Short mmCIF file of C-alpha atoms in Angstrom, two decimals:
data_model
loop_
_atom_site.label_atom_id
_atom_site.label_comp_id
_atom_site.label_asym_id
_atom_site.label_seq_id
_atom_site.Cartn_x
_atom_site.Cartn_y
_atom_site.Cartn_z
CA UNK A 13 126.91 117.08 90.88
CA UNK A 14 123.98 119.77 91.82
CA UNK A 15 123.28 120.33 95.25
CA UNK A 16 119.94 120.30 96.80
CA UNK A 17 118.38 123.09 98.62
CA UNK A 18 119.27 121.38 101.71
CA UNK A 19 122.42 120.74 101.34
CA UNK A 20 123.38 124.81 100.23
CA UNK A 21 121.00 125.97 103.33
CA UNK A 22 122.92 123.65 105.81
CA UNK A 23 126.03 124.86 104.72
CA UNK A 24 124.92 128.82 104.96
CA UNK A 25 124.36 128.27 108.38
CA UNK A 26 127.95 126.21 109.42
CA UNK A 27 129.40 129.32 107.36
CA UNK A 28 126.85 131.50 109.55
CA UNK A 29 127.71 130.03 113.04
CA UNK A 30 131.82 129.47 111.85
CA UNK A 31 131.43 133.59 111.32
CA UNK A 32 130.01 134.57 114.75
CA UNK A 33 132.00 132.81 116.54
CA UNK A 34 135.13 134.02 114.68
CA UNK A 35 134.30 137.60 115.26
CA UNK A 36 132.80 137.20 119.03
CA UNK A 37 136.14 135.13 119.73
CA UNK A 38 138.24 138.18 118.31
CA UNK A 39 136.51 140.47 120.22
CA UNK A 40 136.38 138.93 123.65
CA UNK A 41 140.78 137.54 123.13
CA UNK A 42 141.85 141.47 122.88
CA UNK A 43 141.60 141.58 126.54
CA UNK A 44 140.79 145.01 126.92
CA UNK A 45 137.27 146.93 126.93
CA UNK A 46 136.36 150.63 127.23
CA UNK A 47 133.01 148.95 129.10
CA UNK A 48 132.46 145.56 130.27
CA UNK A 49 128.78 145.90 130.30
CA UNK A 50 128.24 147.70 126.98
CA UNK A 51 130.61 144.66 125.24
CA UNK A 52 128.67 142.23 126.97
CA UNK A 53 125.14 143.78 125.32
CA UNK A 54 127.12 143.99 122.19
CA UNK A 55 127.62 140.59 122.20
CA UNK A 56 124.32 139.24 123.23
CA UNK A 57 122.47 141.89 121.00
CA UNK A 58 125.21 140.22 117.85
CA UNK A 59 124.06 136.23 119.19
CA UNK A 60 119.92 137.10 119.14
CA UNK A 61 120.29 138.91 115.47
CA UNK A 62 122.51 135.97 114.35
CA UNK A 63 119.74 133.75 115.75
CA UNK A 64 116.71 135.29 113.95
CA UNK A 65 118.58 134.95 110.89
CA UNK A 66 119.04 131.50 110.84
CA UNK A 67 115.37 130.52 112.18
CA UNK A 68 114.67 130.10 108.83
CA UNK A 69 117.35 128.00 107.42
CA UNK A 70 117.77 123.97 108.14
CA UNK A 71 119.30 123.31 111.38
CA UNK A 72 120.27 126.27 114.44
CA UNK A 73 122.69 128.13 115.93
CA UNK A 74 125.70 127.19 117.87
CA UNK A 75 128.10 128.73 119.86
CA UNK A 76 131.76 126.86 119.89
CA UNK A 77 132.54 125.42 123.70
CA UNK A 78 135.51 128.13 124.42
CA UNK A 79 133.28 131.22 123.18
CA UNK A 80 131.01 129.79 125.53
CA UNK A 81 133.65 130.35 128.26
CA UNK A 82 134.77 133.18 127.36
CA UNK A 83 131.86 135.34 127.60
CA UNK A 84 130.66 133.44 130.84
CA UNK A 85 134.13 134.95 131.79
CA UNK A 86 133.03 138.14 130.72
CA UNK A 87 129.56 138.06 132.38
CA UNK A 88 131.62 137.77 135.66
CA UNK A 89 133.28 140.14 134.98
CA UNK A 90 130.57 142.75 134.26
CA UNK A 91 129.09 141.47 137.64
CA UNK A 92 132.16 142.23 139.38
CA UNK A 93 132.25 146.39 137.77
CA UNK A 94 128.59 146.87 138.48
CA UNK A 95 128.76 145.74 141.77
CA UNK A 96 132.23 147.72 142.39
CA UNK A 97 130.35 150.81 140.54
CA UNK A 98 126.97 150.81 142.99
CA UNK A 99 129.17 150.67 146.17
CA UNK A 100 131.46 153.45 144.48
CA UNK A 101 128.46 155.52 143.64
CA UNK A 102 126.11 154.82 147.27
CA UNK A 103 129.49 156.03 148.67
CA UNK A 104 129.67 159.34 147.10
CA UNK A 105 125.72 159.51 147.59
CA UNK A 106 126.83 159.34 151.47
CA UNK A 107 129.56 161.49 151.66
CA UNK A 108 127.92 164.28 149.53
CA UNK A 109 124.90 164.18 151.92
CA UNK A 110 126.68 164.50 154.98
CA UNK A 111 128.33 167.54 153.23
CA UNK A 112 124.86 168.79 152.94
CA UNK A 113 124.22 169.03 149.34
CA UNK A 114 120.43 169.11 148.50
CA UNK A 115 119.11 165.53 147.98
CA UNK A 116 117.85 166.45 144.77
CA UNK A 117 121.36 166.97 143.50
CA UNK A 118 122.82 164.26 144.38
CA UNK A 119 119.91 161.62 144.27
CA UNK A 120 120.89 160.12 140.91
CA UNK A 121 124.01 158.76 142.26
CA UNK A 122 121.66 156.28 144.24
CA UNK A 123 119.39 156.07 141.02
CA UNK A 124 122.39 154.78 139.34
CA UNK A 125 123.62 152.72 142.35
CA UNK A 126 120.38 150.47 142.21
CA UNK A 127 120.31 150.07 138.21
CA UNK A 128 123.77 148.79 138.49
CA UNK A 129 122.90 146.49 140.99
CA UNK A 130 119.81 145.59 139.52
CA UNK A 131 121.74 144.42 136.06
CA UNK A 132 124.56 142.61 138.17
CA UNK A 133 121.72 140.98 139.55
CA UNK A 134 120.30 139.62 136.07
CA UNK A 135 123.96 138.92 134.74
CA UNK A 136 124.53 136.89 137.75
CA UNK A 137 121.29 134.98 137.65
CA UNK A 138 122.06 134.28 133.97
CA UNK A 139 125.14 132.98 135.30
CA UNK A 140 123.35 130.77 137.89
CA UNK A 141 121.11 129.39 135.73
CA UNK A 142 124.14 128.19 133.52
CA UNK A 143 126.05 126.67 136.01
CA UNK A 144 122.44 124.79 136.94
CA UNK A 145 122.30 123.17 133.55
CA UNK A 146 125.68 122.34 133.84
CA UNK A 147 125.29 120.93 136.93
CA UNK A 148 121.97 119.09 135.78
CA UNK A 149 123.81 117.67 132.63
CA UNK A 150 126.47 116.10 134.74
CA UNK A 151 124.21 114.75 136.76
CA UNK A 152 122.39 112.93 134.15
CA UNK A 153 125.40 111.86 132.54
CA UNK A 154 126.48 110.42 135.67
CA UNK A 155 123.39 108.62 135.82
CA UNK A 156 123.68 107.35 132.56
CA UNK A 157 126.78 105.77 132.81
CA UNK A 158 125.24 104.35 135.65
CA UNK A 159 122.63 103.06 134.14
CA UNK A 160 125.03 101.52 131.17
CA UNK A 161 127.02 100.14 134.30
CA UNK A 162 124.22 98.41 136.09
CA UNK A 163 122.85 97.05 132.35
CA UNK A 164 126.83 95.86 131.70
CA UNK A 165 126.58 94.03 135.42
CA UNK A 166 123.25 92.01 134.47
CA UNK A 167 124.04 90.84 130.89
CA UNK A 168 127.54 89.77 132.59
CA UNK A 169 125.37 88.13 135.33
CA UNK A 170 122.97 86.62 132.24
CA UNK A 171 126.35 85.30 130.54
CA UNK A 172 127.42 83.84 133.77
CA UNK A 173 124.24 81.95 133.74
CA UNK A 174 124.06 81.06 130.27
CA UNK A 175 127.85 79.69 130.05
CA UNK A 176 127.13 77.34 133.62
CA UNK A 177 123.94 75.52 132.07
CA UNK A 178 124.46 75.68 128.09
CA UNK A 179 127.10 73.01 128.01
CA UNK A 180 124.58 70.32 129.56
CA UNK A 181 121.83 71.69 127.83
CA UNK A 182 123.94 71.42 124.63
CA UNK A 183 124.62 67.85 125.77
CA UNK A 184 121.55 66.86 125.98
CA UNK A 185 120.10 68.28 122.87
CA UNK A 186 123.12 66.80 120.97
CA UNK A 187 121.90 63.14 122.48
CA UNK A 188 117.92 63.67 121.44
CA UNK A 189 119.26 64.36 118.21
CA UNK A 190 121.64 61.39 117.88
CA UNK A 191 118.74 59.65 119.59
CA UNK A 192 116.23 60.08 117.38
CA UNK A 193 118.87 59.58 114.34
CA UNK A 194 118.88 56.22 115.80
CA UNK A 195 115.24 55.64 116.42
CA UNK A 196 114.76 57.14 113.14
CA UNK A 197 116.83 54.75 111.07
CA UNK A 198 115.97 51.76 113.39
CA UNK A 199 112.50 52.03 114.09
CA UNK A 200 110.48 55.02 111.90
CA UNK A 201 112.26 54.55 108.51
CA UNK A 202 111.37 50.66 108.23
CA UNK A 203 108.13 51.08 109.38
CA UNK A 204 107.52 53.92 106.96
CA UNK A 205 109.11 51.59 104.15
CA UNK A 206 107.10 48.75 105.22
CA UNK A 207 103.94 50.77 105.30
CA UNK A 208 104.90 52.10 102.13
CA UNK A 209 105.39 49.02 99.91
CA UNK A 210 102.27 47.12 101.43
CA UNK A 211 100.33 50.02 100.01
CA UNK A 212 102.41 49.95 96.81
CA UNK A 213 102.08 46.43 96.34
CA UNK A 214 98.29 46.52 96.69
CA UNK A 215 97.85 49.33 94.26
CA UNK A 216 99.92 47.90 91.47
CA UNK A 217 98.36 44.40 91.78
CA UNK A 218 95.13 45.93 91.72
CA UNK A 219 96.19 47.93 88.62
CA UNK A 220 97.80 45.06 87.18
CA UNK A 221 94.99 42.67 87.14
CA UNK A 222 92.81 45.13 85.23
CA UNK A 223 95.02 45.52 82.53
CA UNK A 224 95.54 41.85 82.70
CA UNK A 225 92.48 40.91 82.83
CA UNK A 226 91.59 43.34 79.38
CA UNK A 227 94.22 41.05 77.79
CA UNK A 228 93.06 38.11 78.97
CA UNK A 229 96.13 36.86 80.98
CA UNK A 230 96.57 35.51 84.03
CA UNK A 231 99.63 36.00 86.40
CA UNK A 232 101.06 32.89 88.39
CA UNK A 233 103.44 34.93 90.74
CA UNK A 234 104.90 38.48 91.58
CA UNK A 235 108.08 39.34 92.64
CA UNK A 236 109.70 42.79 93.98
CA UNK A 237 113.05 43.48 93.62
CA UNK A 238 114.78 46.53 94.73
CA UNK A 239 117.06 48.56 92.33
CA UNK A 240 120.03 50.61 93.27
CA UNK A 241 118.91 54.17 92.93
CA UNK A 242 119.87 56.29 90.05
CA UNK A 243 122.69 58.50 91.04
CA UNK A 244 124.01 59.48 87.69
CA UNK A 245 121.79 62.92 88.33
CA UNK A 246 122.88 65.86 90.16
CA UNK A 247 121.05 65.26 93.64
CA UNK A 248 122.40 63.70 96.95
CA UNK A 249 121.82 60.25 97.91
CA UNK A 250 119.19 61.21 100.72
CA UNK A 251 117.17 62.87 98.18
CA UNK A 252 117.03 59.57 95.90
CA UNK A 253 113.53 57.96 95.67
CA UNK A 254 114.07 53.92 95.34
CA UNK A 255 113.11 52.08 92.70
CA UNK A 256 111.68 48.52 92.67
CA UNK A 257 111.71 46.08 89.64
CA UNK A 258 108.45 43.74 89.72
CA UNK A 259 108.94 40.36 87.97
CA UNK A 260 105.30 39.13 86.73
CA UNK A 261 105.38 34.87 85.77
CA UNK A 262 102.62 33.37 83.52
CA UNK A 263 102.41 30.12 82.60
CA UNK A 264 101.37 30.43 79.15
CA UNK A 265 103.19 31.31 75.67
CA UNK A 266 104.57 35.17 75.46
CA UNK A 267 101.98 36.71 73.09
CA UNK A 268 103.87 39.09 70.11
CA UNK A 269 106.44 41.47 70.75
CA UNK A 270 103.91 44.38 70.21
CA UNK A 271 101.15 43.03 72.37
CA UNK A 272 103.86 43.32 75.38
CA UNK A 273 105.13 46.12 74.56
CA UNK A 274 101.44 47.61 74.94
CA UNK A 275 100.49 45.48 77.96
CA UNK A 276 103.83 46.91 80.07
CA UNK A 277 102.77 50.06 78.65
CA UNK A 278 99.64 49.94 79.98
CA UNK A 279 100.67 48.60 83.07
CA UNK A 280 103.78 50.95 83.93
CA UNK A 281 101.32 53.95 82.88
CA UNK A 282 99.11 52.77 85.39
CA UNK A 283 102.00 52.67 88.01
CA UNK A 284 103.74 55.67 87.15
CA UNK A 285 102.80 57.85 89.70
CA UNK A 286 103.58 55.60 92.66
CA UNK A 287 107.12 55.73 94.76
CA UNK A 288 108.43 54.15 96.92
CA UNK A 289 110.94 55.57 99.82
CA UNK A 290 112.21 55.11 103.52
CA UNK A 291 111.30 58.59 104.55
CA UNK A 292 108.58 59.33 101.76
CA UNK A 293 104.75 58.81 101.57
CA UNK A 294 103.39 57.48 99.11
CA UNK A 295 102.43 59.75 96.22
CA UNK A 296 99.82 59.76 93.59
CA UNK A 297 97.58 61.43 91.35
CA UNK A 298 100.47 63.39 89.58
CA UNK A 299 102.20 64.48 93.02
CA UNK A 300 105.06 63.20 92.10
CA UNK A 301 106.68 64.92 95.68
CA UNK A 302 105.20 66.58 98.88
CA UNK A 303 105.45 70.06 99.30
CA UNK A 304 107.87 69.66 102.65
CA UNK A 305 110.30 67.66 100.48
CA UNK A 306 113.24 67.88 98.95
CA UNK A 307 112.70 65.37 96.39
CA UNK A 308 113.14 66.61 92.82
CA UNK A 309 112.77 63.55 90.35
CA UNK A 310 110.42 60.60 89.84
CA UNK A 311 110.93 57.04 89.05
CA UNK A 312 108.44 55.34 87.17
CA UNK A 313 107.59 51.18 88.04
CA UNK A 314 109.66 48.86 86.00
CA UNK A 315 107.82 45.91 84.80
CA UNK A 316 109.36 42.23 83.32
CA UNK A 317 107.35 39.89 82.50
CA UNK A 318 108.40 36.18 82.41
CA UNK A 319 106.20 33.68 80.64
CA UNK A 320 106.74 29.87 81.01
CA UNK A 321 110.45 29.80 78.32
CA UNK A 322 112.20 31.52 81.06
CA UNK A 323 112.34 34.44 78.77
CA UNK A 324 112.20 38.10 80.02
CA UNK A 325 110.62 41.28 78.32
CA UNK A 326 111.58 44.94 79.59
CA UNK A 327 110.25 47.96 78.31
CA UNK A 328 112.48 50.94 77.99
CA UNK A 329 110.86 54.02 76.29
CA UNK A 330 110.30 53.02 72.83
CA UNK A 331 111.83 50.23 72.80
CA UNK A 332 111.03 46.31 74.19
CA UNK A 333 113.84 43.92 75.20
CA UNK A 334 113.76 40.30 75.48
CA UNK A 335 116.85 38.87 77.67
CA UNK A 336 118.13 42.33 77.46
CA UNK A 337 118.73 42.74 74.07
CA UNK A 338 116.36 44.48 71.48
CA UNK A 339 113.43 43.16 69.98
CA UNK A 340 111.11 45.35 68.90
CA UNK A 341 110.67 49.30 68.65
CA UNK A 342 107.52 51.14 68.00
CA UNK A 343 107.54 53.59 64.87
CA UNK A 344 106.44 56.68 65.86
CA UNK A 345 106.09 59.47 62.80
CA UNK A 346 103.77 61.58 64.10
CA UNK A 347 105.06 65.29 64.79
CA UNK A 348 103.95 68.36 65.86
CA UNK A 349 102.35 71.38 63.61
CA UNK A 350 104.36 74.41 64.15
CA UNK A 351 101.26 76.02 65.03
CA UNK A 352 100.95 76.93 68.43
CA UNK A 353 97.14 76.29 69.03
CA UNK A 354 96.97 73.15 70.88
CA UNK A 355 93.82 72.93 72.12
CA UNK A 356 92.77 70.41 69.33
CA UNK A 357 96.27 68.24 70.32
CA UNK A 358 95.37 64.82 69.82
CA UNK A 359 95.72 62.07 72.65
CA UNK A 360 98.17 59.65 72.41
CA UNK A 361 102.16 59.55 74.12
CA UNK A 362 104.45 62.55 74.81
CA UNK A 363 106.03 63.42 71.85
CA UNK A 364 109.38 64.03 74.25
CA UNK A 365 112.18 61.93 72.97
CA UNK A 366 112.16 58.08 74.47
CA UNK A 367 108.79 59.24 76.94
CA UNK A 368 105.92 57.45 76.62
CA UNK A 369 104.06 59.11 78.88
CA UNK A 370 100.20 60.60 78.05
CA UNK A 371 100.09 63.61 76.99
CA UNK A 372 98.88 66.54 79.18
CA UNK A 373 95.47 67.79 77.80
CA UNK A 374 96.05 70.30 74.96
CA UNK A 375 99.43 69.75 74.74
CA UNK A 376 101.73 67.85 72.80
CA UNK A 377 103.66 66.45 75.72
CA UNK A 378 103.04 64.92 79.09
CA UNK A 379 103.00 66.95 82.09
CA UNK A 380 106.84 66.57 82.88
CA UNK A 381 107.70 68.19 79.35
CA UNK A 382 104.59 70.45 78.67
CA UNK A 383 105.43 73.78 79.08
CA UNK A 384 102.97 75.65 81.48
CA UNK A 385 102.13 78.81 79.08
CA UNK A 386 98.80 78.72 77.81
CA UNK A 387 98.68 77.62 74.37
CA UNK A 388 102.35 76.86 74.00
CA UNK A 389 103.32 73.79 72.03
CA UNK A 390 106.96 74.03 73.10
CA UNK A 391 108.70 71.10 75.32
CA UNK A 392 110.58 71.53 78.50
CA UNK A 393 113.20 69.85 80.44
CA UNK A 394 111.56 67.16 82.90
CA UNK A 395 110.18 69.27 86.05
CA UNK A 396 111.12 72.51 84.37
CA UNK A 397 107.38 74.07 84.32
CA UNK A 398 107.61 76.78 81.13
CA UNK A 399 110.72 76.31 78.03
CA UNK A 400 112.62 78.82 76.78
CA UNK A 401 110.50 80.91 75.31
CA UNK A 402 108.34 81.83 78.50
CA UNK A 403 110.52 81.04 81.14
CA UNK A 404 112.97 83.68 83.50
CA UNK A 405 116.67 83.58 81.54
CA UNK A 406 118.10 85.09 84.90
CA UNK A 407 120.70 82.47 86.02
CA UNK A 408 118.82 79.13 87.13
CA UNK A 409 115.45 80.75 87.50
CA UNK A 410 112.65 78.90 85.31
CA UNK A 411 110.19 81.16 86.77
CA UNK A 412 107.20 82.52 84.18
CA UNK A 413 108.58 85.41 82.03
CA UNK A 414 106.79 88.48 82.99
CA UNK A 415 104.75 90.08 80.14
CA UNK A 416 105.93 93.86 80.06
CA UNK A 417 107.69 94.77 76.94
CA UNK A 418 110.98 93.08 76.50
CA UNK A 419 111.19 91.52 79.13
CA UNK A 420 113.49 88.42 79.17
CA UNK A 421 112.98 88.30 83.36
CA UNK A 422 110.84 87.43 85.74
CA UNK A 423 108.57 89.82 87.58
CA UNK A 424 110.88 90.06 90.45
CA UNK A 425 113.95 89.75 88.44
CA UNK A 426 113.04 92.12 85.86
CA UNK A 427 112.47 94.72 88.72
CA UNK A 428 115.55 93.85 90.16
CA UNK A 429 117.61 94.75 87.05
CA UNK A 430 115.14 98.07 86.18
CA UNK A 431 116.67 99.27 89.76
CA UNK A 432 120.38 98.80 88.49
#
C-alpha cells in the first residue's frame, strides 16, 4: 500500500531527530574534548541547523531525555573552564603589571578575562533557565495530581452519598411502580374498557339500525359477547386487541341466504374500524392503532344474527354459515387486468383472498392489501404498506424501494451497503 505525503514526511523527520541524537550522543560519551566551549558551540550550532531543516516537514524536533543531560552536563562544564580560565588569565594580568610591563602589552589578558566570563555568564543563565522549567513543570505536575486527587475525594464523597439514599429511593420508586400496576389494572384499565365499549356499543347500534332500517328489519335485542383473543399470530398477549361477538334477535322469518350475507356485510363493513381494548382508545376512520402503540393487527366486529327458529348466521369472508356449518358462498370471478393503471379500478370488495373489505380508491384491494406505490396493482401482506416489487428486500424492512438504478434497498439501506 502507497504512502501519503504525510506519512513519508513524518517518518524523514523520526529518521532526522533518531540521526542527531545518534551523532550528538557519540560525541558528548567519548569523554574527552580538545575545548569544552568550542564542542559545546558545535553542538548547539549542529541542533539550530537540524532545526531549520525540519521547520518545513510535519511535526518538530526532539532531543532524546539523556542527550538532554548530557550536554546540560557539558554546559557545566564549559562554565566551570571559563570561569577557571578568567581567574587564570586576571592573574597573570596582575602579576605581569606589578612586574611593570606596559599596560598595553598585557591588556588583552583582561580583554580575554571578561569575554570568558561574560560567556560563562550566558551558559550559566541558559542553565538557570532550564532548571526553572524544570522546576515549573514539577510544580504543575504536582498540582495536577492534586487536582486529580481532590476530584478522586469528591466523586468518592458523591458515591458515598449516592449509595446511603439510592436504596430507599430505589424502594420507593419500585412501590409507585407496583402501585400504579395495581391502580392500573384495578381502577384505569376497567374504566378505560368501560368507557370504551359504551362508545362502541353506541356506534355500532347506530350503524346497525341504518343498515337495518335500508332492509327493512327490525332488531328485538343485542347481545355482546367477548371472544378470546386471537393468539395464533406472532405478537404477545398485551399487544392483543379483544374481540367481541354481537348476537342481533329478530322476531321475524330469516330472509335468503344472500340477503344476510349482504346485510352482515354491510353491517361488519360499517363496524370494521372500531376496537375494543383495556388499555386502547377507541379507533376509527381507518386508524386502525395510535401512533404511541404497540398494536400491530386489527379485528374486525363479528356479527350473528338470530331470527325467531333459533337459527344462527355468521359471516366469514366469502362465505355465510348457518349453525356453523356452510350455507352459502358468494361467486366471485372478477380478476384483475395485468395492467398496472388502476386509476379506472372499479369499486366493489378487495380482491385479497377471503377479504371482503372495500377497495382502496384506484386500487384493486382494500387498504390493508393495496400496495402504497402509485399506480401499482400488486397486493401486499395485511399492514405491509408496498409488495414486493417496491418494497426494501433488506432483511424485515418493507420500507419504499429507493428509485436509483438497481436498487433493491431502501434509501438508507442502499447507502448503507454502497459504503461496504
Amino acid at each position: 500500500m502507497a504512502k501519503s505525503v504525510e506519512e513519508i514526511r513524518r517518518e524523514s523527520v523520526r529518521f532526522s531527530n533518531a540521526c542527531i541524537n545518534n551523532e550528538i550522543r557519540k560525541r558528548l560519551t567519548r569523554g574527552f574534548y580538545f575545548d569544552e566551549v568550542r564542542e559545546l558551540e558545535f553542538i548547539e550550532r549542529r541542533i539550530q541547523q537540524t532545526k531549520e531543516n525540519i521547520t518545513y516537514y510535519y511535526g518538530g524536533f526532539a532531543l532524546d531525555a539523556d542527550v538532554v543531560a548530557m550536554i546540560d552536563e557539558l554546559r557545566k562544564k564549559c562554565v566551570a573552564k571559563l570561569r577557571k580560565d578568567a581567574a587564570f588569565e586576571l592573574e597573570c594580568y596582575e602579576k605581569r603589571k606589578a612586574k611593570g610591563e606596559s599596560l598595553s602589552s598585557i591588556e588583552y589578558l583582561r580583554t580575554q578575562a571578561a569575554n570568558h566570563t561574560a560567556k560563562a555568564n550566558s551558559i550559566q543563565r541558559t542553565l538557570d533557565a532550564i532548571e526553572a522549567e524544570k522546576r515549573r513543570a514539577a510544580e504543575q505536575k504536582a498540582a495536577e495530581e492534586r487536582r486529580k486527587a481532590e476530584q478522586a475525594a469528591k466523586r468518592q464523597e458523591q458515591l458515598n452519598k449516592v449509595k446511603k439514599y439510592s436504596l430507599p429511593v430505589i424502594l420507593v420508586v419500585v412501590l409507585l411502580i407496583i402501585g400504579y400496576s395495581v391502580l392500573d389494572k384495578m381502577v384505569i384499565q376497567p374504566r378505560t374498557y368501560e368507557k370504551n365499549f359504551e362508545i362502541f356499543k353506541a356506534e355500532y347500534e347506530s350503524n346497525l339500525f341504518s343498515v337495518l332500517e335500508e332492509y327493512s328489519l327490525t332488531y328485538s335485542s343485542i347481545e355482546y359477547t367477548e371472544l378470546v383473543p386471537d393468539y395464533d399470530l406472532d405478537y404477545w398477549e398485551t399487544e392483543r386487541i379483544n374481540e367481541y361477538e354481537v348476537w342481533v334477535y329478530f322476531d321475524c322469518d330469516a330472509p335468503s341466504s344472500a340477503k344476510i350475507y349482504e346485510i352482515i356485510g354491510d353491517i361488519n363493513w360499517a363496524n370494521h374500524n372500531y376496537l375494543l381494548s383495556n388499555t386502547y382508545e377507541l379507533l376509527d376512520d381507518g386508524e386502525y392503532v395510535r401512533d404511541d402503540t404497540k398494536e400491530t393487527g386489527f379485528h374486525d366486529v363479528n356479527t350473528l344474527l338470530i331470527f325467531n327458529d333459533g337459527c344462527k348466521y355468521k359471516k366469514d369472508f366469502q362465505t355465510l354459515y348457518k349453525d356453523g356449518k356452510e350455507e352459502w358462498k358468494k361467486n366471485s370471478t372478477y380478476t384483475p387486468p395485468s395492467s398496472n393503471k388502476t386509476d379506472n379500478a372499479p369499486s366493489g370488495e378487495c380482491m385479497y383472498p377471503e377479504c371482503d373489505h372495500n377497495r382502496a380508491p384506484g386500487k384493486y384491494y382494500c387498504h390493508q392489501h393495496k400496495c402504497s406505490e402509485s399506480g401499482c396493482s400488486n397486493s401486499t401482506s395485511l399492514l405491509i404498506d408496498y409488495c414486493d416489487q417496491h418494497n426494501c428486500t433488506y432483511g424485515s424492512c418493507s420500507a419504499p424501494r429507493y428509485k436509483a438504478v438497481g436498487s433493491t434497498y431502501c434509501q438508507r439501506h442502499y447507502i448503507e451497503s454502497q459504503q461496504d
